[in-house]
Coordinates of C-alpha atoms in Angstrom, one line a residue:
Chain P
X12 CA -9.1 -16.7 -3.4
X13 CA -12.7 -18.3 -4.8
X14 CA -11.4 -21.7 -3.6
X15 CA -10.2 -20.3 -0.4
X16 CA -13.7 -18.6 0.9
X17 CA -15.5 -22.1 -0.3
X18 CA -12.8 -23.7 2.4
X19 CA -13.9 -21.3 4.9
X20 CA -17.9 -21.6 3.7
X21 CA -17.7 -25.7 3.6
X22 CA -16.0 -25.6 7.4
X23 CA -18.5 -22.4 8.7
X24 CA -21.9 -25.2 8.0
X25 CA -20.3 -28.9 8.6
X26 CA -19.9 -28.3 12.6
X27 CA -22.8 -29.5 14.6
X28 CA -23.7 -31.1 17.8
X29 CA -25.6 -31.4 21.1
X30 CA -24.8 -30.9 25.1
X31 CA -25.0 -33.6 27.0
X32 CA -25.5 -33.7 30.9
X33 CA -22.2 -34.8 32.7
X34 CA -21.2 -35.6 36.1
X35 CA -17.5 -35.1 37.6
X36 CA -16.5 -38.3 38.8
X37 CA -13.3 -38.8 41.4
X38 CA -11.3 -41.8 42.8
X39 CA -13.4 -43.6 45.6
X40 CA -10.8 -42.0 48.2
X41 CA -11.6 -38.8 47.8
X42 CA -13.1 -37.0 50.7
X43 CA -14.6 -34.5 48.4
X44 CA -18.1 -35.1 48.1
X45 CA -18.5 -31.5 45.7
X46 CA -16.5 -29.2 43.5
X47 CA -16.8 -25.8 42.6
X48 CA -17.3 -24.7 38.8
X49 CA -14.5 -22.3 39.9
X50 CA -12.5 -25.2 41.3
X51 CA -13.0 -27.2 38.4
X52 CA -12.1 -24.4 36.0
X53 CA -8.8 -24.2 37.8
X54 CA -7.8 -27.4 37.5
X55 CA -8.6 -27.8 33.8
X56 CA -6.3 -24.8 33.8
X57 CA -3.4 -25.9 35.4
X58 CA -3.9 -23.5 38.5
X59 CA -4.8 -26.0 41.0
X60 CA -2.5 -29.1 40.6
X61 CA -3.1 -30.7 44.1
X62 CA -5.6 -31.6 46.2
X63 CA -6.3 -29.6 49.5
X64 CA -6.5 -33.5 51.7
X65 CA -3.2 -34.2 50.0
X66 CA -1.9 -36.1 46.8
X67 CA -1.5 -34.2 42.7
X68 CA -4.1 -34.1 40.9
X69 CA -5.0 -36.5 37.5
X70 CA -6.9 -35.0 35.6
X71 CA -8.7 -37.3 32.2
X72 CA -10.9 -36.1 29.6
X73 CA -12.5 -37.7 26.9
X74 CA -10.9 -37.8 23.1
X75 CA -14.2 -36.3 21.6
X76 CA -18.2 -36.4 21.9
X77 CA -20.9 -34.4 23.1
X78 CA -20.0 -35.0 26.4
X79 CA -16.6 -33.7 26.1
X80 CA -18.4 -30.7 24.5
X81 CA -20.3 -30.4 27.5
X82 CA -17.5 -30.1 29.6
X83 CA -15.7 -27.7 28.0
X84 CA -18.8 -25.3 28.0
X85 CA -18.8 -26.4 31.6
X86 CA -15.7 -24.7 32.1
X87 CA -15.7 -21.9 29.8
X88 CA -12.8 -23.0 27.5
X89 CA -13.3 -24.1 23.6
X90 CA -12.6 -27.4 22.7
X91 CA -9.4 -26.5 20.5
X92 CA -8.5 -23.8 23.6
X93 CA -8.5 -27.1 26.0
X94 CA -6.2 -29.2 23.7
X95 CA -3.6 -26.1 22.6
X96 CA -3.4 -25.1 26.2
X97 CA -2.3 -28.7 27.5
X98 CA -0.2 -29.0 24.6
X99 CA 1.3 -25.8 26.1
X100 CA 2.1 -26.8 29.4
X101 CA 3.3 -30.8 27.7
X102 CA 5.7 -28.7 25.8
X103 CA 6.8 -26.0 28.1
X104 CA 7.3 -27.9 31.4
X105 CA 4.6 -26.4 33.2
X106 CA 2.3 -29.6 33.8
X107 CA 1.7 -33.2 32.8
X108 CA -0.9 -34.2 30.1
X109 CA -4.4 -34.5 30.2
X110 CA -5.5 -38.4 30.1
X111 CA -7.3 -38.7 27.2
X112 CA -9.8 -41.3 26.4
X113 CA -11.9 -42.5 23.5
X114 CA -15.0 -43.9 26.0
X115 CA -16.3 -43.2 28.7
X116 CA -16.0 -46.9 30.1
X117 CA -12.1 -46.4 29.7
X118 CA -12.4 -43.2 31.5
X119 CA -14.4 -44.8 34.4
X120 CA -12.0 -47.3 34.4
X121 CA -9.0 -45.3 35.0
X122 CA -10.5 -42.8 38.0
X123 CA -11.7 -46.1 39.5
X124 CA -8.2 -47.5 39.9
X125 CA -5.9 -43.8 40.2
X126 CA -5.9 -42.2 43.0
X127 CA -6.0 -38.6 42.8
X128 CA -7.9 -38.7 39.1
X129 CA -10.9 -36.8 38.0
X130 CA -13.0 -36.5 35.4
X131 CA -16.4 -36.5 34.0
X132 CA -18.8 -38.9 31.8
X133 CA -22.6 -38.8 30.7
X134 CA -24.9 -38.5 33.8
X135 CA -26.3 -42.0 32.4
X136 CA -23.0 -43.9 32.9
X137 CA -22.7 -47.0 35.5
X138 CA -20.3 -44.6 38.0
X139 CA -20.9 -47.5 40.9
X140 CA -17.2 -47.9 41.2
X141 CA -17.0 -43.9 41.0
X142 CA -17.2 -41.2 43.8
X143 CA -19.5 -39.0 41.7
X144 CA -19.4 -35.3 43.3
X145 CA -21.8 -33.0 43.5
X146 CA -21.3 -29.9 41.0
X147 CA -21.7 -26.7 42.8
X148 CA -21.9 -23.9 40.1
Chain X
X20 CA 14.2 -33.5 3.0
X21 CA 17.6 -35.2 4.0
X22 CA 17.8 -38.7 5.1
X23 CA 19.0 -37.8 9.0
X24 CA 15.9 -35.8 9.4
X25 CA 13.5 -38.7 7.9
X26 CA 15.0 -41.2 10.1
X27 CA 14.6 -38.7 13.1
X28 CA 10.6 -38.6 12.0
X29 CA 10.8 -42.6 12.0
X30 CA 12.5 -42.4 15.6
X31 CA 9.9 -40.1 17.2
X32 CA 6.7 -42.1 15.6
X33 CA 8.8 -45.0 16.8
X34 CA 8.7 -43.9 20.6
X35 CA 5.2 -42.8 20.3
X36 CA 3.8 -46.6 19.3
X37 CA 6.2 -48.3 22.0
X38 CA 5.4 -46.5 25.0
X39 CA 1.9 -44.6 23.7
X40 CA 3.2 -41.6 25.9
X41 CA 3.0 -42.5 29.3
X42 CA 5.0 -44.9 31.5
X43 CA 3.5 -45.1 35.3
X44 CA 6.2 -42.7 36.4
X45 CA 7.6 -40.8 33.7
X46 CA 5.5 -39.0 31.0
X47 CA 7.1 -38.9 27.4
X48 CA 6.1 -36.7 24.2
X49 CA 7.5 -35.3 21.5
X50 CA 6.6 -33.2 18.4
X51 CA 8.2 -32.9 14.9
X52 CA 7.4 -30.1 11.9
X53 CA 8.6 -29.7 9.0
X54 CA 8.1 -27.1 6.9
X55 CA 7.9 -25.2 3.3
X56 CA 9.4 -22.0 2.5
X57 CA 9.2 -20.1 -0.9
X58 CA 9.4 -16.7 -1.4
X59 CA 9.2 -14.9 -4.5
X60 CA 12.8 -12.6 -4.2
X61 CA 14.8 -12.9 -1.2
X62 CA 16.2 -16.1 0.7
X63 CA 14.6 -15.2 3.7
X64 CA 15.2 -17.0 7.3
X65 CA 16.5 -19.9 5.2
X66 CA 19.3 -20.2 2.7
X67 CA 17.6 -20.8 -0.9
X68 CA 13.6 -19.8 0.0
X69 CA 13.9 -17.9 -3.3
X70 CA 13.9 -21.6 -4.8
X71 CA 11.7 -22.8 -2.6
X72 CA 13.1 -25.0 0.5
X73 CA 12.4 -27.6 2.8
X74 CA 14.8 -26.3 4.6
X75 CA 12.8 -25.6 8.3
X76 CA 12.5 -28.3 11.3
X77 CA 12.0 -28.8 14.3
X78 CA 11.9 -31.7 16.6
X79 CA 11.2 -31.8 20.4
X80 CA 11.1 -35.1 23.1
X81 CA 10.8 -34.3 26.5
X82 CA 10.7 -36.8 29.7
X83 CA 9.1 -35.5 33.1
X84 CA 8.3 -36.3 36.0
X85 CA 6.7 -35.7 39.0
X86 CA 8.4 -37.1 42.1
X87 CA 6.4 -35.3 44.9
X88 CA 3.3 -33.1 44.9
X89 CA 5.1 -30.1 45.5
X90 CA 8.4 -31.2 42.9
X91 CA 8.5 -31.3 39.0
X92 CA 11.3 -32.1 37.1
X93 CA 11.3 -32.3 33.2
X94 CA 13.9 -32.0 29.9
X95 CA 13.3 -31.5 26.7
X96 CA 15.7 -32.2 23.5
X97 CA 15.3 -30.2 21.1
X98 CA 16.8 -30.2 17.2
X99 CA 16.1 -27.7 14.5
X100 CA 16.9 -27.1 11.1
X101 CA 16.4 -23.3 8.9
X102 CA 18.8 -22.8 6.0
X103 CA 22.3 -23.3 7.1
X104 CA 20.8 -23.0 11.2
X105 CA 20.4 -26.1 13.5
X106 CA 21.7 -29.0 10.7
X107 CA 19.7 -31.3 13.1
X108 CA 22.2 -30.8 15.8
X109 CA 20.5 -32.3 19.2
X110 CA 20.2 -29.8 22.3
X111 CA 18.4 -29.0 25.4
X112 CA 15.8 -27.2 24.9
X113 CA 14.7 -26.8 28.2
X114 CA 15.4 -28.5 32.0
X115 CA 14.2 -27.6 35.2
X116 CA 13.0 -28.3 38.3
X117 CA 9.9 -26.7 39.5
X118 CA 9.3 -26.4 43.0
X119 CA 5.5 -25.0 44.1
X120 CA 5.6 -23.9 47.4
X121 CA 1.6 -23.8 46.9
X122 CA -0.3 -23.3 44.0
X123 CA 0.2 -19.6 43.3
X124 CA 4.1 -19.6 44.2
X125 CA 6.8 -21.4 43.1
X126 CA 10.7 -21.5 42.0
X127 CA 12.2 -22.9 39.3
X128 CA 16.0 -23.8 38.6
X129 CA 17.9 -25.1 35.6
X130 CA 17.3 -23.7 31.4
X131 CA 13.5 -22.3 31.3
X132 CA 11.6 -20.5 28.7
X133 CA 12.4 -16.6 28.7
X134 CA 9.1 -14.4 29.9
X135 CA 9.1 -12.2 26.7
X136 CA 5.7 -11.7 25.2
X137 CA 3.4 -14.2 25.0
X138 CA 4.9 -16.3 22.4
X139 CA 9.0 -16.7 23.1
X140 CA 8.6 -19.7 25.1
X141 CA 8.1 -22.3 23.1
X142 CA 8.6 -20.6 19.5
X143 CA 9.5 -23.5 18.2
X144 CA 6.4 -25.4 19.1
X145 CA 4.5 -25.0 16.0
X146 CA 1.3 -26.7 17.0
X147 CA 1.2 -23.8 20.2
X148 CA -0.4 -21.1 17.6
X149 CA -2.1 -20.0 14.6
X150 CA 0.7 -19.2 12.1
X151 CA 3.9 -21.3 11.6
X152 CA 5.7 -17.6 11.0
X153 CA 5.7 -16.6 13.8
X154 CA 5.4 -12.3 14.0
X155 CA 9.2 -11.1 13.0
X156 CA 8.3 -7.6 14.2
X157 CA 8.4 -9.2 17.6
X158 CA 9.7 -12.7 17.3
X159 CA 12.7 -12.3 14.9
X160 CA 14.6 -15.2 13.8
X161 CA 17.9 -13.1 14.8
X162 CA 17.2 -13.1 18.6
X163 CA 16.1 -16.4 19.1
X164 CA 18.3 -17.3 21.5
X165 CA 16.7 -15.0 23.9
X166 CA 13.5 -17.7 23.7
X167 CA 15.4 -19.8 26.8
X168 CA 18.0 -18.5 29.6
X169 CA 19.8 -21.1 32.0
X170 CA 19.6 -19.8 36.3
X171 CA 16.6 -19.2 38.2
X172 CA 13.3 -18.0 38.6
X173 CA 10.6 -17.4 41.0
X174 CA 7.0 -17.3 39.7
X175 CA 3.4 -16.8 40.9
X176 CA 0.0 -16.1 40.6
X177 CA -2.0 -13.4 42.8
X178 CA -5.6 -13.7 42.4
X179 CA -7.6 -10.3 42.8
X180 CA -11.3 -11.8 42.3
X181 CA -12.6 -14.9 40.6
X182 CA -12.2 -13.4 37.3
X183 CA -9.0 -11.6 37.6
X184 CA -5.6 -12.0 38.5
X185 CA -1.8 -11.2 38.2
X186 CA 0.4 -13.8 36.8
X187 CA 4.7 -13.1 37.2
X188 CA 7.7 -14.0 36.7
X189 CA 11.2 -12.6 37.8
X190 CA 14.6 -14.6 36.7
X191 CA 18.1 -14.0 36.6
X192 CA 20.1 -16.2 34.3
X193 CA 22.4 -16.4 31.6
X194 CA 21.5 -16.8 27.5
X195 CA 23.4 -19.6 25.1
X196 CA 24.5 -18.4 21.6
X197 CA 25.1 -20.7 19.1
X198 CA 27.8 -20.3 17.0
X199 CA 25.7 -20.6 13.9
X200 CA 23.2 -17.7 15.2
X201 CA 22.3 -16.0 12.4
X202 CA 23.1 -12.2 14.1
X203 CA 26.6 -13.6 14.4
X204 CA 27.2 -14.9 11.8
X205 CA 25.8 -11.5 9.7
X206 CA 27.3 -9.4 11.9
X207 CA 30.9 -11.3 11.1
X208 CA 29.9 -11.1 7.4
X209 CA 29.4 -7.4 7.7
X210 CA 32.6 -7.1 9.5
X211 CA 34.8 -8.4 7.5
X212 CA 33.5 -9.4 4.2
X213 CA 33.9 -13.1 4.4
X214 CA 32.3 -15.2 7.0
X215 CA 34.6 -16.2 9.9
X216 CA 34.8 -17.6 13.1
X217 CA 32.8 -16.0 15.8
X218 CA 31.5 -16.7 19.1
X219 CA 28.9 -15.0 21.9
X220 CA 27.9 -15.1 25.2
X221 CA 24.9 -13.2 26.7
X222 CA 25.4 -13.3 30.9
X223 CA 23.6 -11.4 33.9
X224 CA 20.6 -11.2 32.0
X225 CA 17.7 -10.0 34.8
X226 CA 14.0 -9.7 33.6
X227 CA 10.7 -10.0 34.4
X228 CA 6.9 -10.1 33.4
X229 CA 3.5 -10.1 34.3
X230 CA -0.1 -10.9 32.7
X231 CA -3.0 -9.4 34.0
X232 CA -6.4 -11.6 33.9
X233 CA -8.4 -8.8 33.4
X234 CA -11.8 -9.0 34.6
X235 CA -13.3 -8.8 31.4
X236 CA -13.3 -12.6 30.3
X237 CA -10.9 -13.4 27.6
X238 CA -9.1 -10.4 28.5
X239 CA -5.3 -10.4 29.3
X240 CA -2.9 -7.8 29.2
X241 CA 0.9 -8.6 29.5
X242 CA 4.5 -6.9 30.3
X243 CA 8.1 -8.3 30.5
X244 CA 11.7 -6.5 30.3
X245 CA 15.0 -8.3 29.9
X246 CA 18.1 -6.2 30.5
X247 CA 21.3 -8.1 29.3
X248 CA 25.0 -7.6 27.8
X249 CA 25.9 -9.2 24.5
X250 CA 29.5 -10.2 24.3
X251 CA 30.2 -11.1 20.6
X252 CA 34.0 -12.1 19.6
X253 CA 35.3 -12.0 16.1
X254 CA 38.7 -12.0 13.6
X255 CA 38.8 -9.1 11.3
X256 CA 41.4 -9.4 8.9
X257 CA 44.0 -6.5 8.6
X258 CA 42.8 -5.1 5.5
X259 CA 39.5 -4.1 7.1
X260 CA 41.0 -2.7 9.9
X261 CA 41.0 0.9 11.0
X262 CA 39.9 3.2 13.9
X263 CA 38.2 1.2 16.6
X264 CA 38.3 -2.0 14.5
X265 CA 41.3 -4.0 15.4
X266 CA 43.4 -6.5 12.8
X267 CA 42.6 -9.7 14.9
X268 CA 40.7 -11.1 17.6
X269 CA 37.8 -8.1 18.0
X270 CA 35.4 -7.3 21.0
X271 CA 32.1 -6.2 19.6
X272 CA 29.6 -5.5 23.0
X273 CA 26.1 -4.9 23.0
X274 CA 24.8 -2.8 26.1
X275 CA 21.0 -3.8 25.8
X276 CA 19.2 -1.8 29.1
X277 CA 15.7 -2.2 27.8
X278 CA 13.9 -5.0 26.1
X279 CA 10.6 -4.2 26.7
X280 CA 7.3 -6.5 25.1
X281 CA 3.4 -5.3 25.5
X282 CA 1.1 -7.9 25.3
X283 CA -2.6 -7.6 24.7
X284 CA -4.9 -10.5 23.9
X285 CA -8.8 -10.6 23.9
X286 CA -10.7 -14.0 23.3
X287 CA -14.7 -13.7 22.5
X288 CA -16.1 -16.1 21.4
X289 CA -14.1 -17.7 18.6
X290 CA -12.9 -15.1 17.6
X291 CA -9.1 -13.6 19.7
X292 CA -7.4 -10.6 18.8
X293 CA -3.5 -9.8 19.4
X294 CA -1.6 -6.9 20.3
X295 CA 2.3 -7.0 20.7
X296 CA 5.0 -4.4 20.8
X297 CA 8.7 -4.9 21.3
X298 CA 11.1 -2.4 21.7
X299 CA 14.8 -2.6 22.6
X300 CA 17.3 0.0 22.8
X301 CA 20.9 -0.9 22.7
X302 CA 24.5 0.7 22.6
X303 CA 27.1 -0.6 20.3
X304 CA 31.0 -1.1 21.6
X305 CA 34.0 -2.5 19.4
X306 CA 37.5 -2.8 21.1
X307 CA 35.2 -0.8 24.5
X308 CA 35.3 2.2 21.9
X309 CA 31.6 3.8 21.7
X310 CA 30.1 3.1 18.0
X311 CA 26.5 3.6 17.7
X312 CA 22.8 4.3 19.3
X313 CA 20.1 2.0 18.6
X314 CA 16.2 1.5 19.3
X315 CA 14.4 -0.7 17.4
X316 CA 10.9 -1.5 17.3
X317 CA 8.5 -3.9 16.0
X318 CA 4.7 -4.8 16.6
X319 CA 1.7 -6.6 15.0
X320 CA -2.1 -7.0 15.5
X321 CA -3.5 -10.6 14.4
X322 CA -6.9 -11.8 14.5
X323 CA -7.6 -15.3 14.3
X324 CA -11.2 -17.2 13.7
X325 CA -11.9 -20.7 14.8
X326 CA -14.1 -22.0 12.1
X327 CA -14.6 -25.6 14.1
X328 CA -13.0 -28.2 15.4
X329 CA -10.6 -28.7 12.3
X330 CA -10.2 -25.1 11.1
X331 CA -8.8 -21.8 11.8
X332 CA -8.0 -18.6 9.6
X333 CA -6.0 -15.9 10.8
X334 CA -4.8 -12.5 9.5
X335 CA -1.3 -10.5 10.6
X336 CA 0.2 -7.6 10.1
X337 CA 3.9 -7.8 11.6
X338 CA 5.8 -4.3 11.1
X339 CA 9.2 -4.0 11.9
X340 CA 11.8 -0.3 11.9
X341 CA 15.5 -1.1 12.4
X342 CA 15.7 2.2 14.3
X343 CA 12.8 4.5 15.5
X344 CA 15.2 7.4 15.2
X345 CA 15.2 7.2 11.1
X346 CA 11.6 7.2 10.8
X347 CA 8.5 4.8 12.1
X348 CA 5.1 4.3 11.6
X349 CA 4.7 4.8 8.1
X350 CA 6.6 8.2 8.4
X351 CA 9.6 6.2 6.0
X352 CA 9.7 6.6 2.6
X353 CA 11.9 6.1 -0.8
X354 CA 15.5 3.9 0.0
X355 CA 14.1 3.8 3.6
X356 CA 12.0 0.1 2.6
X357 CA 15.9 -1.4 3.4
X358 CA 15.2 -0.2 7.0
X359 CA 11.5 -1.9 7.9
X360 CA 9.7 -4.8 6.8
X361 CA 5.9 -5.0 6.9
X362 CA 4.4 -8.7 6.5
X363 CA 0.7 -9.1 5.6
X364 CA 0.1 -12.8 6.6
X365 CA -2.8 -14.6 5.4
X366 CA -3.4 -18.0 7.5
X367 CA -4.7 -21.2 7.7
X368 CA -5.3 -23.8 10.3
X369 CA -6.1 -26.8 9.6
X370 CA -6.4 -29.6 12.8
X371 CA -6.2 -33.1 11.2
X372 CA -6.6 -35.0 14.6
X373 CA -5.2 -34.4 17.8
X374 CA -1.7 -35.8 16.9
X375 CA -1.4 -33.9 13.2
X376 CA -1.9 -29.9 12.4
X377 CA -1.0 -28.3 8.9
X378 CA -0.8 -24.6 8.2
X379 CA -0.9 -22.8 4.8
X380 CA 0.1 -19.0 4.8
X381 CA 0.5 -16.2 2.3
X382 CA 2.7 -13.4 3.5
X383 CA 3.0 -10.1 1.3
X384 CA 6.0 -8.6 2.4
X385 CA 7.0 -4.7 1.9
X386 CA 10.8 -3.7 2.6
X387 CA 13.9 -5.6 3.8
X388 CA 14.4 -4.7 7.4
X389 CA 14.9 -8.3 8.5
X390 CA 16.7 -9.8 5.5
X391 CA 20.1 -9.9 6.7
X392 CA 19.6 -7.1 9.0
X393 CA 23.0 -6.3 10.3
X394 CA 24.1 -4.7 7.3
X395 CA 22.7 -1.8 8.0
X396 CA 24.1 -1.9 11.2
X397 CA 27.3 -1.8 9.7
X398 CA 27.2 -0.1 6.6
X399 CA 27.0 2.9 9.8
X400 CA 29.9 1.6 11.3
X401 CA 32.3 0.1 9.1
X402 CA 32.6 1.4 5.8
X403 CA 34.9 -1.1 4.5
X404 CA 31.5 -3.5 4.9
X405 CA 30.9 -4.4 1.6
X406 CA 27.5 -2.7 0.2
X407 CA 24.1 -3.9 0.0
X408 CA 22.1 -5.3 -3.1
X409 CA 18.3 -4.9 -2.5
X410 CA 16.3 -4.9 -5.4
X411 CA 12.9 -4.9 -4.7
X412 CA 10.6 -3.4 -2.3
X413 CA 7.5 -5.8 -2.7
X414 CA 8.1 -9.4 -2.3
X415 CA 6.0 -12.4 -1.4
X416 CA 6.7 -15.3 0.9
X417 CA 4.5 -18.9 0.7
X418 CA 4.8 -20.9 3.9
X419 CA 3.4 -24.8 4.5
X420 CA 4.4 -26.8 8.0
X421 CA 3.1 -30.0 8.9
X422 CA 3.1 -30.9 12.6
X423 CA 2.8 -34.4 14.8
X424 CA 3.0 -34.5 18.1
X425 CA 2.5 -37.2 20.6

């Protein structure tokens, strides 16, 4: 039990990081030129899987980071919440996987060439080949 | 752990390297677990836990695709392994086609996850939750097969406010049994002594649920009913024959009207709390000759605690009562322990990476009510049954499961 509750101590103190400011990005396409935080919260839920001008929606995150800390703050969902629930709907049927990536530049890179994708990166990031929309909370 | 199942982890992390789950259009993944099992008494869920066994799998690899915005279409194979269950036999676990009419409506057609509680789809998919036990008061190991049904559904979403709204489901559909269920193959152990051949069909099963969003955030509230006839066919040799128990080929039907799960779950924070009550009532029919009344009942509360990224504890308390009628809710006492089973589970979380999860539990257990549960149904019903052996009301179960998924 002692070795248990030093576990639980050594895990409660080792977690730390900072926010970081993000910006949703889209495939240069898009019509959009903003997105709701309620928009955005449903399709990091799985309740919106299509755009309204037509085609599914892609959606990418990144692997880890303070920005992908952001995020999820950003939509009101933990971290661990975010990976079980896609997990979830990967292993149910409901809905195809999150695009996960380690950087941001690989990130960029995708939403750049796939139509339909979103996601979100450090507001510092070279988003030139991006449509970056603007976040409407 | 035997050979098949070692080369089947090989396949799996195989698959992951070559196609690194995703070709342009059809998405691949998979998952694998294998578990631990040692309790300190009975063989419970798998033949031999008293010895401790790796006797508990599962492995899952699904293919989907999406060939239109509106149009989904996806499988899943599935193989498990607990005790003498599964042997690694490869099945479908699920395959439909899921047609959104918009984003809050839509129908789906082929073998889907059952809407009972919040947990039954996808009990094998250990990575979904906190515990790799899952609850037996709600979730037992006998009724799995109600976890997927193969016919139709319609589905939806009906949003009341930003912050609330009503999800359902309604389906009509039919339930696999597999031969080596483990309520057949107790029920034809009870029956006549010896394990024999037995087979089961559950058809024109109708049901339904709902989850309400509640606008309290992290707040959901959930409801489902299944309504179904078991069909369970048997040989009962002529010496245990008598009354409505036929030397032969035997007709054992389970009238089940009511099937009914409440759901409660409150996230704050990182801290969620879970509520979930089943009960099922159910008439018992050999040869169409009336045998016996049942409602049964099982519920437990768990809280869980997300440490950080890599760690979770939990803590719950899974009650079971084999029939409300003969006392519930702590109202049993003396010889009754052989007809509930109360699990104290003590567990741990612990998320490697995103690919690899371990779990570590404790479970004190109190009473018998799910080891081999059927012979109490028919120690009731047929007296020739032979009789049961439970020692020991306090018992201890340790559980470890390692997951990957891709």
């Amino acid at each position: 039990m002692k070795k248990f509750l030093s576990i639980v101590l050594v895990c409660i103190f080792t977690s730390s990081f900072t926010y970081a400011d993000l910006v949703v990005v889209v495939h240069q396409s898009s019509p959009l030129t903003a997105i709701t935080a309620s928009d955005l919260k449903k399709i990091y839920a799985n309740k919106l899987g299509k755009w309204e001008h037509g085609g599914a929606i892609v959606r990418t995150v990144l692997k880890k980071g303070s920005t992908y800390k952001s995020f999820c703050k950003k939509i009101k969902k933990s971290s661990s919440k975010l990976k079980r629930f896609w997990k979830k709907q990967v292993f149910t049927g409901k809905g195809p996987a999150l695009k996960v990536f380690s950087s941001e530049n690989k990130l960029l890179e995708f939403v750049e060439t796939k139509e339909g994708a979103i996601g979100f990166v450090d507001s510092s990031s070279d988003t030139s080949k991006v449509k970056v929309l603007q976040f409407i909370k | 752990m035997k050979k098949s199942y070692l080369m089947v982890w090989l396949l799996l992390i195989g698959v992951q390297s070559l196609y690194s789950a995703t070709l342009e259009d059809i998405e691949i993944h998979g998952y694998m677990s294998q578990g631990y099992l040692k309790s300190d008494t009975y063989n419970f869920l798998a033949d031999r836990s008293s010895d401790g066994t790796f006797s508990w799998a599962e492995y899952g690899l699904n293919f989907s695709t999406q060939p239109t915005d509106r149009l989904r279409l996806g499988m899943q194979l599935f193989a498990r392994d607990l005790g003498s269950q599964g042997n690694g036999e490869v099945k479908l676990d699920w395959a439909f086609g899921d047609y959104k009419f918009s984003d809050n409506f839509g129908l789906k057609i082929g073998k889907i996850f059952a809407p009972i509680g919040l947990h039954s789809g996808g009990r094998d998919i250990d990575m979904l939750r906190n515990s790799a036990l899952l609850p037996q008061g709600v979730y037992s190991e006998l009724f799995r097969m109600l976890s997927s049904y193969t016919g139709a559904e319609i589905y939806g979403e009906h949003e009341f406010s930003e912050n609330s709204s009503l999800e359902y489901r309604v389906f009509k559909g039919s339930f696999d049994m597999e031969s080596d269920a483990r309520v057949l193959k107790e029920l034809v152990l009870e029956m006549n002594g010896t394990p024999g051949s037995t087979s089961g069909e559950i058809e024109n099963a109708w049901g339904g649920g709902f989850i309400w969003n509640a606008p309290i955030e992290g707040l959901r509230l959930g409801y489902s009913n299944l309504k179904q006839g078991v069909n369970i066919y048997y040989d009962l040799p002529a010496a245990n024959a008598g009354g409505p128990f036929s030397a032969g080929k035997n007709h054992l039907y389970l009238d089940m009207d009511n099937w009914e799960t409440f759901s409660l779950e409150y996230s704050w924070k990182k801290w969620m709390y879970t509520h979930e009550t089943l009960e099922y009532r159910y008439n018992v029919y050999n040869q169409n000759t009336f045998l016996a009344e049942r409602t049964e009942t099982g519920y437990y509360d768990s809280a869980i605690y997300r440490l950080n990224d890599e760690y979770e504890i939990g803590i719950v308390r899974s009650i079971y009562y084999f029939d409300v009628n003969n006392g519930k809710k702590g109202e049993v006492t003396g010889a009754d322990w052989l007809d509930y089973q109360i699990d104290l589970g003590f567990t741990l979380r612990w998320d490697i990476d995103d690919s690899w999860v371990m779990k570590f539990e404790y479970h004190d257990m109190e009473g018998v009510g799910h080891v081999r549960e059927y012979e109490h149904i028919n120690t009731s019903m047929n007296p020739a049954a032979p009789a049961t052996t439970y020692t020991k009301k306090d018992w201890d179960m340790y559980v470890v499961k390692a997951t990957f998924s891709f």
